[in-house]
mmCIF file of C-alpha atoms in Angstrom:
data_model
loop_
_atom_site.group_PDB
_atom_site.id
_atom_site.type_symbol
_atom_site.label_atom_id
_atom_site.label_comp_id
_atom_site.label_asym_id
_atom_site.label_seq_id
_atom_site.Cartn_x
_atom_site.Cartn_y
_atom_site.Cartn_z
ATOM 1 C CA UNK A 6 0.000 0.000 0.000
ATOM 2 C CA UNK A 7 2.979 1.939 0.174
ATOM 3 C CA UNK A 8 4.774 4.338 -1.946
ATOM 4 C CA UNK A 9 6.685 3.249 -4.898
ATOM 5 C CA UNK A 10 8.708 6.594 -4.438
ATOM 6 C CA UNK A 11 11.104 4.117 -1.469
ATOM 7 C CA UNK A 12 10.488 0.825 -3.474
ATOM 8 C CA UNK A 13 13.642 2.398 -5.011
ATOM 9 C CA UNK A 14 16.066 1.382 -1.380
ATOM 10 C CA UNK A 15 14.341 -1.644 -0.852
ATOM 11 C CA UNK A 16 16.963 -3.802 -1.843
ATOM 12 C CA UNK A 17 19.123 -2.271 0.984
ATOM 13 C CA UNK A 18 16.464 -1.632 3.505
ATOM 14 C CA UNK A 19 15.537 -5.300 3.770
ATOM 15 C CA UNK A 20 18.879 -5.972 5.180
ATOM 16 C CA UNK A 21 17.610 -3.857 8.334
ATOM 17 C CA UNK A 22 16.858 -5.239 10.852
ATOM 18 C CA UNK A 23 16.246 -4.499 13.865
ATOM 19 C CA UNK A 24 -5.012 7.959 28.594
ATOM 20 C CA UNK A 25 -3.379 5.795 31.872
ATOM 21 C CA UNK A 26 -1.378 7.773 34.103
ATOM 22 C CA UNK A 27 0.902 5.604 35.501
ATOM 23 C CA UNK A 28 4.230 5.952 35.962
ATOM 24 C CA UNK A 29 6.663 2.800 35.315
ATOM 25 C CA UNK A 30 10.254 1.951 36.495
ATOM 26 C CA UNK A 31 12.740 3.451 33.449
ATOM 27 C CA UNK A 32 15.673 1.379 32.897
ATOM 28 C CA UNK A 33 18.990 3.413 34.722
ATOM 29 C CA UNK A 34 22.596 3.063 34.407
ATOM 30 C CA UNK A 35 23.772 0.258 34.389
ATOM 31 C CA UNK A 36 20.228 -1.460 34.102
ATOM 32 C CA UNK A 37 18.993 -4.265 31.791
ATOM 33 C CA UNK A 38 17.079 -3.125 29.308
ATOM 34 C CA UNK A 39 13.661 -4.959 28.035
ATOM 35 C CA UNK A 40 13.859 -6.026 24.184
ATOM 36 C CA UNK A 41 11.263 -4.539 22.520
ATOM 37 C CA UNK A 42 10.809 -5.359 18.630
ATOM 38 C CA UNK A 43 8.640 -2.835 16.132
ATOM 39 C CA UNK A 44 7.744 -3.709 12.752
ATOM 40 C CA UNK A 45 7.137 -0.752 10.473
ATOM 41 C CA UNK A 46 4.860 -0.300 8.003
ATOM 42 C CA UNK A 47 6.704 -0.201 5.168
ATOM 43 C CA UNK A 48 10.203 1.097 4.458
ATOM 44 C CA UNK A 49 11.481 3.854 6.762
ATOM 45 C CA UNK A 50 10.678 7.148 6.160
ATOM 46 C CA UNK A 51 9.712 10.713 7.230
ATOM 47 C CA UNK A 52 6.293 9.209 8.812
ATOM 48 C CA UNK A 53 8.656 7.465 11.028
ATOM 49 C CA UNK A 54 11.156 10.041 12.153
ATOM 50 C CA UNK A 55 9.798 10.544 15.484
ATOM 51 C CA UNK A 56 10.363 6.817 16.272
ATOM 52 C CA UNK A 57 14.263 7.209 14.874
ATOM 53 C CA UNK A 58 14.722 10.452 17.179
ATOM 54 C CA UNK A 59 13.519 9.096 20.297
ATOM 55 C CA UNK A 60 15.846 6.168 19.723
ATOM 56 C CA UNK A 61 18.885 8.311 18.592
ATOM 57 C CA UNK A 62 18.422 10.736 21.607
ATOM 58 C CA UNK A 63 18.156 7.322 23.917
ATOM 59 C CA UNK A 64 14.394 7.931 25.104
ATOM 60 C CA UNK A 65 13.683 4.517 24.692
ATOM 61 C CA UNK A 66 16.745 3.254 27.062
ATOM 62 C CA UNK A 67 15.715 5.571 29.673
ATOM 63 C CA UNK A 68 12.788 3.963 29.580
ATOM 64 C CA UNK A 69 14.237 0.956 30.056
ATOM 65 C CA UNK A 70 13.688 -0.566 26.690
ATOM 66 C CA UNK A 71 16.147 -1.803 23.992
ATOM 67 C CA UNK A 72 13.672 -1.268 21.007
ATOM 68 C CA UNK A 73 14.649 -2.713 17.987
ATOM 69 C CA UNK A 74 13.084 -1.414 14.245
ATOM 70 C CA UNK A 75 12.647 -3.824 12.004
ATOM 71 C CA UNK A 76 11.351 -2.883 8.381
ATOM 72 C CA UNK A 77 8.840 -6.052 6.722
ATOM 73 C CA UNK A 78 9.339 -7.865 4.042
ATOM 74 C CA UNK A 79 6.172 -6.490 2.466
ATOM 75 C CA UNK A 80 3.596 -4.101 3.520
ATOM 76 C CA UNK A 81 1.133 -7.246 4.423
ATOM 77 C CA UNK A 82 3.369 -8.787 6.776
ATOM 78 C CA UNK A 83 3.657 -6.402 9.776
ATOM 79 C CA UNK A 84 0.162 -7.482 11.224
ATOM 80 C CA UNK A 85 0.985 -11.536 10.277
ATOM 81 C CA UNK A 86 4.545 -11.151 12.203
ATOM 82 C CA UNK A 87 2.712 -9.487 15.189
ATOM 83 C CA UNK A 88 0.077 -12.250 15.443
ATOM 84 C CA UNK A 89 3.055 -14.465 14.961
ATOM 85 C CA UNK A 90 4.689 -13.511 17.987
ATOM 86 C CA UNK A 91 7.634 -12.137 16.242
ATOM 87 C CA UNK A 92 7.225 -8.385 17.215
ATOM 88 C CA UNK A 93 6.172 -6.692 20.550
ATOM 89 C CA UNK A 94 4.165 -3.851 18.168
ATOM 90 C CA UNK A 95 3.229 -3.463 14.644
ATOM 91 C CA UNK A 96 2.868 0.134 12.875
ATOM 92 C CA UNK A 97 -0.310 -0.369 10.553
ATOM 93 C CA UNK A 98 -3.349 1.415 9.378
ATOM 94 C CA UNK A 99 -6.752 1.751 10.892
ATOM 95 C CA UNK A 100 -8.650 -0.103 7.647
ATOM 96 C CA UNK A 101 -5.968 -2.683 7.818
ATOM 97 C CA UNK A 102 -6.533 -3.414 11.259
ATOM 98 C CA UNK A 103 -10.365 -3.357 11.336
ATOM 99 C CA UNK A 104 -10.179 -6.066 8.356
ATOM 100 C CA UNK A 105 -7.643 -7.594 10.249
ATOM 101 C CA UNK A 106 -9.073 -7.785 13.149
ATOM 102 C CA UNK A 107 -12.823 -9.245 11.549
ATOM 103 C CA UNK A 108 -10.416 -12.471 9.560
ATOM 104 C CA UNK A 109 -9.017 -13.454 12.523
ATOM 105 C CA UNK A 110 -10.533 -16.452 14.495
ATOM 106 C CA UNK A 111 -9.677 -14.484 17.747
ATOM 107 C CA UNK A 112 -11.436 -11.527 17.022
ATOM 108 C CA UNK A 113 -10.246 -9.273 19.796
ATOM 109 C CA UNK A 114 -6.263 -10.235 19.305
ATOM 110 C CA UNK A 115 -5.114 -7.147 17.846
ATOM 111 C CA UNK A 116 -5.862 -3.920 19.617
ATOM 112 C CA UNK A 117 -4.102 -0.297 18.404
ATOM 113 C CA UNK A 118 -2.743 0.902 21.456
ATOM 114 C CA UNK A 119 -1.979 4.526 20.071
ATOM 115 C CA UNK A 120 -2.288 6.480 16.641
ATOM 116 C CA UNK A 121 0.849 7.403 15.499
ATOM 117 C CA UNK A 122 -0.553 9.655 12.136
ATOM 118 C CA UNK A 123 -3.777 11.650 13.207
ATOM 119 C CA UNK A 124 -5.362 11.762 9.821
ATOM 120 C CA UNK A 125 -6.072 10.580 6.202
ATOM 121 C CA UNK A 126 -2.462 10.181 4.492
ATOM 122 C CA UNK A 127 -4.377 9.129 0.989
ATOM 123 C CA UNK A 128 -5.102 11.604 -1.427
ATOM 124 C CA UNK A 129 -6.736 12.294 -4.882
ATOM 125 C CA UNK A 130 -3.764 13.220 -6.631
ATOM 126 C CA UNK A 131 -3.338 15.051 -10.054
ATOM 127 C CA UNK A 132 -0.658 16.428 -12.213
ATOM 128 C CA UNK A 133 -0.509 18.009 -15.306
ATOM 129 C CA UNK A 134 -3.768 20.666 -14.864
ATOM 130 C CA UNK A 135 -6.604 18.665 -16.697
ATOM 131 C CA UNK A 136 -8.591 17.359 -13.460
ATOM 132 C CA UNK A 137 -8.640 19.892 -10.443
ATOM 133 C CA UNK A 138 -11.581 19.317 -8.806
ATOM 134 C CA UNK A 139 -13.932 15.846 -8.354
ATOM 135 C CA UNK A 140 -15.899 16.800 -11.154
ATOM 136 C CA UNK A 141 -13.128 16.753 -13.170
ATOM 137 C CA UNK A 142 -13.080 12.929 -13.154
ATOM 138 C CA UNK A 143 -15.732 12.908 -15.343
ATOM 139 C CA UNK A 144 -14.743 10.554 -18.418
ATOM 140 C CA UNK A 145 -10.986 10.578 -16.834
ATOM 141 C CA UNK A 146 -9.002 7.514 -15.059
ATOM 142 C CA UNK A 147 -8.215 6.673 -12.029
ATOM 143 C CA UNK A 148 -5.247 4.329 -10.619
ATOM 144 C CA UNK A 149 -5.177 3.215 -7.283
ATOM 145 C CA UNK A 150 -3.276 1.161 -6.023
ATOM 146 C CA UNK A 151 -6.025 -2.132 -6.586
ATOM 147 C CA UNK A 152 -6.978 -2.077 -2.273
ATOM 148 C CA UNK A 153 -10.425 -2.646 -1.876
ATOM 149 C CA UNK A 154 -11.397 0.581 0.214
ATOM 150 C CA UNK A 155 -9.439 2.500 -2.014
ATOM 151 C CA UNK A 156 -11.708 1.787 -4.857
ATOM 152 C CA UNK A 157 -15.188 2.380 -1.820
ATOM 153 C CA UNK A 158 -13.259 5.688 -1.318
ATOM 154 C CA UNK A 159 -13.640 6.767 -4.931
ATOM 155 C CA UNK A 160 -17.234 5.891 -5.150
ATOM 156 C CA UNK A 161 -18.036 7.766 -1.855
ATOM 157 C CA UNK A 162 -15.865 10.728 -3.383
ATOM 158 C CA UNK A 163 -17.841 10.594 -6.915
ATOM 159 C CA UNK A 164 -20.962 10.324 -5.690
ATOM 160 C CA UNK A 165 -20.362 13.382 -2.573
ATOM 161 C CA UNK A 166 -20.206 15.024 -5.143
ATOM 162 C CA UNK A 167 -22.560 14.002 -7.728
ATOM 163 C CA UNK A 168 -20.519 12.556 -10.533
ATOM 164 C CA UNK A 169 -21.580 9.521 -11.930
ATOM 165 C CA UNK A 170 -19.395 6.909 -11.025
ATOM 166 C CA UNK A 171 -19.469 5.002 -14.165
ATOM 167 C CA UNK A 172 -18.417 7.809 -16.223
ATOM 168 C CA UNK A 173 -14.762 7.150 -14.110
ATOM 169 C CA UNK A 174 -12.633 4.272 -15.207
ATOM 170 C CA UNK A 175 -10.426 2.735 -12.134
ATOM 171 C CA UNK A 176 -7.338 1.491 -13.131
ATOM 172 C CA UNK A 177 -5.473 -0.615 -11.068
ATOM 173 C CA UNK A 178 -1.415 0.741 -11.295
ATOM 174 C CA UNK A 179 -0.667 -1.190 -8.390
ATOM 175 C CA UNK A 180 2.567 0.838 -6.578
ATOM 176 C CA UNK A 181 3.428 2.901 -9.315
ATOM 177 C CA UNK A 182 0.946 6.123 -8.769
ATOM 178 C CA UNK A 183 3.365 9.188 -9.450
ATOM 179 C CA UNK A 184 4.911 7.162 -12.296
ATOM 180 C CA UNK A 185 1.336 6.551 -13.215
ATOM 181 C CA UNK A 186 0.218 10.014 -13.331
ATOM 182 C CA UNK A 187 3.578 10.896 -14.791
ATOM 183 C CA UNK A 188 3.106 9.035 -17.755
ATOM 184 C CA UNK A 189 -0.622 9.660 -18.556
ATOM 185 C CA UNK A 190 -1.258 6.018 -17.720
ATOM 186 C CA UNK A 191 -4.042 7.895 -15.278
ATOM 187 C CA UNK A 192 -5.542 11.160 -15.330
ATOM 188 C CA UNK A 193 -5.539 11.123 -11.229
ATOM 189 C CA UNK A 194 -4.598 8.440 -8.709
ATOM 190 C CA UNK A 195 -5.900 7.747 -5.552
ATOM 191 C CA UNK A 196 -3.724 6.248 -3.229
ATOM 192 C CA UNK A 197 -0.784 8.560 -2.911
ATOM 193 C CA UNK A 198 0.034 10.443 0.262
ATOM 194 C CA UNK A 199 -0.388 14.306 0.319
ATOM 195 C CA UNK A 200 2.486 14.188 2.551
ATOM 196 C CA UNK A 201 4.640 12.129 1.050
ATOM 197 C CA UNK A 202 4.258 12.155 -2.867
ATOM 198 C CA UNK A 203 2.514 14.965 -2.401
ATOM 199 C CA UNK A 204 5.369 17.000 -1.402
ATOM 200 C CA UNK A 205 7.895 15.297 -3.820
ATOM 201 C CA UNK A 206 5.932 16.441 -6.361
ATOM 202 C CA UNK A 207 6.000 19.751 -5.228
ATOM 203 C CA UNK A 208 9.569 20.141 -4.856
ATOM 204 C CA UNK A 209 10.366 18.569 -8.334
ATOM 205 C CA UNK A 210 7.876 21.952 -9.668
ATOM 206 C CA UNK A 211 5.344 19.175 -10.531
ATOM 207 C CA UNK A 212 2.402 21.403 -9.448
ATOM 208 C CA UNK A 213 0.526 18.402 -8.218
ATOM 209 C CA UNK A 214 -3.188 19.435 -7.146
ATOM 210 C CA UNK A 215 -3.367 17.744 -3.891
ATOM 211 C CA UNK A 216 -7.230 16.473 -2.429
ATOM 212 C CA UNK A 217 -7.945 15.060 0.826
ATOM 213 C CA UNK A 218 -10.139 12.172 2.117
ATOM 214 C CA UNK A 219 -11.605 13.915 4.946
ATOM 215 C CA UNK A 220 -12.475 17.241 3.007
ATOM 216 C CA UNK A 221 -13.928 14.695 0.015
ATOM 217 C CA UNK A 222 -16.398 12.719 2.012
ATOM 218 C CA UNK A 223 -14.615 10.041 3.720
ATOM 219 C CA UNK A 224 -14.971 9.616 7.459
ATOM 220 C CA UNK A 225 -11.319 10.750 9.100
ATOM 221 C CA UNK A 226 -9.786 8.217 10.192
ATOM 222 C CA UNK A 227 -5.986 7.568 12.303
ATOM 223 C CA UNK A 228 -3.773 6.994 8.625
ATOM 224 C CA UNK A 229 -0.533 4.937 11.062
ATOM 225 C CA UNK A 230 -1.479 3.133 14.145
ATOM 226 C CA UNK A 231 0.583 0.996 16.629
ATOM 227 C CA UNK A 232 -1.265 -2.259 17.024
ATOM 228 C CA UNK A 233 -0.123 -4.798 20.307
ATOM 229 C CA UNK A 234 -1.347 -8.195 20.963
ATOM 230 C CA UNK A 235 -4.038 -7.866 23.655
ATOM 231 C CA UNK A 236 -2.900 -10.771 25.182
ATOM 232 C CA UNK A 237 0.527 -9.948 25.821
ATOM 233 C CA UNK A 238 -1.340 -6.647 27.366
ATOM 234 C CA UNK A 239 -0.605 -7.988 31.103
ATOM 235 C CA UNK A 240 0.980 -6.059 33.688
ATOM 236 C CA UNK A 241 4.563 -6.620 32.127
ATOM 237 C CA UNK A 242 3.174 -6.406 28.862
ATOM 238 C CA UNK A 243 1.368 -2.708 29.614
ATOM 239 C CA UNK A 244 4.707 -1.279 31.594
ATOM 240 C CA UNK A 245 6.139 -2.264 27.973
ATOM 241 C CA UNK A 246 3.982 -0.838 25.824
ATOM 242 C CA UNK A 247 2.933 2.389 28.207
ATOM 243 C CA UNK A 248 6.799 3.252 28.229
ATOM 244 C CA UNK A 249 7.151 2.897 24.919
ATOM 245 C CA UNK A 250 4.896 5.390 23.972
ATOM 246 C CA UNK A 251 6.221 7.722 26.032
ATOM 247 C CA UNK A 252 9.330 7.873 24.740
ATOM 248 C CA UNK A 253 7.952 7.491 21.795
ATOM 249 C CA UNK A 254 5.857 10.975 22.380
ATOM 250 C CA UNK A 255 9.142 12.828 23.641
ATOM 251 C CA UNK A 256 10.789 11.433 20.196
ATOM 252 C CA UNK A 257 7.984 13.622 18.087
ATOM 253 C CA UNK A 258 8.125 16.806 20.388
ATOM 254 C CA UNK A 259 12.265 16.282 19.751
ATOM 255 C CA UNK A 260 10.485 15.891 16.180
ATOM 256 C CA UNK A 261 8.821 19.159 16.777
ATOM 257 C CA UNK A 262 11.250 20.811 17.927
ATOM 258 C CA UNK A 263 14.122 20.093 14.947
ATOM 259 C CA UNK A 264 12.964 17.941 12.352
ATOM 260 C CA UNK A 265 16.449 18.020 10.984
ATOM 261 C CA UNK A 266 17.386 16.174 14.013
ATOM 262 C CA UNK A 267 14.822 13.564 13.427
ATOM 263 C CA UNK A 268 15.556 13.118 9.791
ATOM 264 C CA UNK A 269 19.386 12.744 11.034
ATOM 265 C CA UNK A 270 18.622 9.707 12.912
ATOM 266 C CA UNK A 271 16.507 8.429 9.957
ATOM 267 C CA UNK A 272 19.011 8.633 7.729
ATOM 268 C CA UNK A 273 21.563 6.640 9.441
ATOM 269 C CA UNK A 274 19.409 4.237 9.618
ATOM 270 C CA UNK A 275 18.213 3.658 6.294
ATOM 271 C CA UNK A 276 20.894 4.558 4.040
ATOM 272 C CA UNK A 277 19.595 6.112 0.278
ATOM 273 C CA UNK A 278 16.844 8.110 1.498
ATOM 274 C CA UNK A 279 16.854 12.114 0.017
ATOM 275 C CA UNK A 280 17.527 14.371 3.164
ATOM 276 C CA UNK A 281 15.512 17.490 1.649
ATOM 277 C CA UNK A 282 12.763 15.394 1.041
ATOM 278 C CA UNK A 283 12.459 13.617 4.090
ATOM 279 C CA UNK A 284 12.688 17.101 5.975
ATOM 280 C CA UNK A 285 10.364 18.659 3.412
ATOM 281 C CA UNK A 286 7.989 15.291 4.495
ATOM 282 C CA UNK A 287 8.346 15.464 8.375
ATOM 283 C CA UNK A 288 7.574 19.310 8.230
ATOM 284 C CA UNK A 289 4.676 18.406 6.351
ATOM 285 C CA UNK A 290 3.343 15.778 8.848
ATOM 286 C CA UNK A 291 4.435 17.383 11.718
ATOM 287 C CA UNK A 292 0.797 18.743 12.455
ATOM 288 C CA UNK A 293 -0.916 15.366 12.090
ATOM 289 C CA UNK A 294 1.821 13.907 14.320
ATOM 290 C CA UNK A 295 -0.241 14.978 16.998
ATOM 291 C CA UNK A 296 -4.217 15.653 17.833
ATOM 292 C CA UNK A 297 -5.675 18.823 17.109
ATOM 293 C CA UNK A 298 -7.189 19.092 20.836
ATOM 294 C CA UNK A 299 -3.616 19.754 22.896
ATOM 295 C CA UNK A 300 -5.375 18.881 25.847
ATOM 296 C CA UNK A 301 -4.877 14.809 24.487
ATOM 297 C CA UNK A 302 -1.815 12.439 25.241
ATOM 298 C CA UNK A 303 0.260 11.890 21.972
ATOM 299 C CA UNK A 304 -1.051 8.723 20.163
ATOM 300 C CA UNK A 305 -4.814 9.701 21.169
ATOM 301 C CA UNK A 306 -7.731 7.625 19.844
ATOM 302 C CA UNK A 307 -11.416 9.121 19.073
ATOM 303 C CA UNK A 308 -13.450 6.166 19.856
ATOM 304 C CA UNK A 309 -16.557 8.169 17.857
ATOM 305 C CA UNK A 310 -14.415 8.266 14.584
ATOM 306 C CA UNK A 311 -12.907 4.684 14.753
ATOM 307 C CA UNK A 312 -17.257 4.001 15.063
ATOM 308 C CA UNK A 313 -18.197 6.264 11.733
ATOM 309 C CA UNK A 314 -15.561 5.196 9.825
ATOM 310 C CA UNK A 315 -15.880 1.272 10.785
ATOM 311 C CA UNK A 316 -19.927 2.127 9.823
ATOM 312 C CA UNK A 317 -18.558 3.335 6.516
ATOM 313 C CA UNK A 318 -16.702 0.239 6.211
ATOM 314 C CA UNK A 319 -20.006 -1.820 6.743
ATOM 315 C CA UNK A 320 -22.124 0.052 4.625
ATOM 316 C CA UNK A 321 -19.364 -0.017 1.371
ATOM 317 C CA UNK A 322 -19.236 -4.125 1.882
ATOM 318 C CA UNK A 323 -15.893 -3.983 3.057
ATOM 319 C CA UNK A 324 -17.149 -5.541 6.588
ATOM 320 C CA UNK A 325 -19.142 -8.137 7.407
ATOM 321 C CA UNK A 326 -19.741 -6.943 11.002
ATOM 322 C CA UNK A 327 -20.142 -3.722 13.177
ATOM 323 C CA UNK A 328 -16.825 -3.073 14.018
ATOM 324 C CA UNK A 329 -16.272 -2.257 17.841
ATOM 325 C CA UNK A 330 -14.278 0.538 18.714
ATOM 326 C CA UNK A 331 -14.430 0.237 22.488
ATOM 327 C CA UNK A 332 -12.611 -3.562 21.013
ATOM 328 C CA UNK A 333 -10.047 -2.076 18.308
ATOM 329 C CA UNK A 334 -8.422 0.659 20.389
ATOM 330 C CA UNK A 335 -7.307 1.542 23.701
ATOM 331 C CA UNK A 336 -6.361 4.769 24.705
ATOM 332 C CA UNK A 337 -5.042 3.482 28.470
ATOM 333 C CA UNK A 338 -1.462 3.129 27.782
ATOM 334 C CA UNK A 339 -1.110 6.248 26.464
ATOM 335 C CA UNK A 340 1.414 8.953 28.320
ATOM 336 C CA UNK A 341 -0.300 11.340 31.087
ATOM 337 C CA UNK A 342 -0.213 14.621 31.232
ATOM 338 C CA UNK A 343 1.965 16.454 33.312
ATOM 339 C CA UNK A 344 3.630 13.238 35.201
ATOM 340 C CA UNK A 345 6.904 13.013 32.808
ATOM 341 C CA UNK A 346 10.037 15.297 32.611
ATOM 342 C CA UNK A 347 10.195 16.806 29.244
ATOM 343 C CA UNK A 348 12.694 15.629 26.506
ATOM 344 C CA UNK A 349 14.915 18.287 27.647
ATOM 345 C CA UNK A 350 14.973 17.447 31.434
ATOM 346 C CA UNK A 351 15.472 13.954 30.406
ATOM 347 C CA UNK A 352 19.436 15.153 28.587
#
């Protein structure tokens, strides 16, 4: 589901391998610290940066945890290696893990402990000046990227606002969306991410005109969420996953503070990525990093948009059952306000 704009590194990034309110023991000198395995998404990138600082500035050892980042062999495996056993968390996305979560015999196995990208990443993307608004599509094409609720998105979209979805040919360009659009293989894709292609675009003087889900018709929804086995949610298990996320929250106001720094750590990481464009991609995301209301924890959950968009689901076939919200997400491990020293008292 990812973006063919990394598929480029891939042969070298596969070598790489590795609201609750209480406070848990943080690993100090000297101590042992707790392996703790992540599985991205995809490749590393920008949308990961915060993750990379918070390990580079050693949040995650003063938490008492010796994370390790692993990226997956494909972008369907991060959910199948954390039912496996073989991670501790898996970054995913909220559509992902409600069908995930609905093909599994144990229903309630996966739970998304924390959001780590607030919004819609997907986009309606064109280049080239010939469709700028939905009703442009009229007698155009489309590629996506051949995902199911990519193709319910563009009905919702066409018919929000009253074009006549089979005047619109879909055309399935699997990864290759910018190339896609590039080419004239498609008029407009939908698939790519404003903040990611989007922006790549932009800084190549492609003029891309950029639309968003949740301004198009399509219940918001959390784009990148960290999903845990709820079983392995016991009292070790939580202190795990509740100190993770804290450090994982100082990482993104590090993040916030100097995204160069957070693209530094990035990079040596995953060798071959562009540093402008990973900057010009964290300063991007940097507002959907976090939740509009600054009164929430980092990672925050709305338990009434997880229930519209799962509704959405239902209604475009993509579901079988109500999803259940109060089941898919917890919001209890996330960090408190007020308890924890800032990143800077931590140095």
């Amino acid at each position: 589901m990812r973006r063919a704009l990394i598929v480029v590194a891939a042969a070298a990034l596969l070598a790489l391998a590795g609201c609750g309110e209480k406070r848990e023991g943080a690993g100090g000198s000297g101590a042992k610290l707790e392996r703790f395995t992540v599985v991205l998404d995809y490749f590393p990138n920008a949308d990961h940066a915060g993750i990379y600082a918070a390990k580079a500035a050693g949040d995650y050892a003063r938490a008492g945890l010796d994370v390790r980042i692993q990226a997956p062999p494909d972008p369907a495996a991060p959910l199948k290696l954390l039912q496996a056993g073989r991670a501790d968390l898996a970054i995913s996305y909220e559509p992902e893990l409600l069908l995930a979560r609905e093909k599994t015999s144990q229903r309630d196995q996966l739970v998304s402990v924390g959001a780590l990208v607030q919004k819609p990443l997907t986009s309606l993307m064109a280049v080239g000046g010939s469709v700028r608004t939905v009703a442009d599509l009229k007698g155009k094409r489309v590629g996506t990227a051949g995902i199911p609720y990519q193709s319910a998105y563009l009905k919702t979209i066409l018919q929000q606002a009253h074009v006549d979805p089979s005047t619109v040919k879909e055309t399935n360009v699997g990864f290759d969306l910018v190339p896609a659009m590039l080419s004239g293989k498609a008029d407009a894709t939908l698939g790519a991410f404003w903040n990611y292609e989007g922006t790549d675009l932009q800084r190549r003087g492609r003029k891309p005109v950029i639309l968003r889900m949740e301004s198009l018709g399509v219940p918001t929804y959390d784009e990148l969420v960290l999903v845990a086995r709820r079983n392995e949610l016991d009292e070790a298990g939580a202190s795990r996953v509740r100190r993770f996320l804290r450090a994982t929250a100082f990482g993104h106001e590090r993040l916030r503070k100097d995204p160069a720094a957070g693209v530094g750590a990035l990079l040596k990481a995953a060798k071959g990525l562009d540093r402008g464009l990973q900057e010009a991609a964290v300063r991007a995301t940097l507002p959907v990093f976090f939740p509009r209301d600054p009164k929430r924890p980092f990672g925050y959950q709305d338990p009434a948009e997880w229930d519209r968009y799962g509704r959405w689901m239902l209604e475009h076939g993509l579901l079988k059952r109500p999803p259940d919200a109060q089941r898919a997400l917890t919001n209890e491990f996330l960090p408190g306000q007020g308890l924890d020293p800032s990143p800077s008292e931590t140095n």
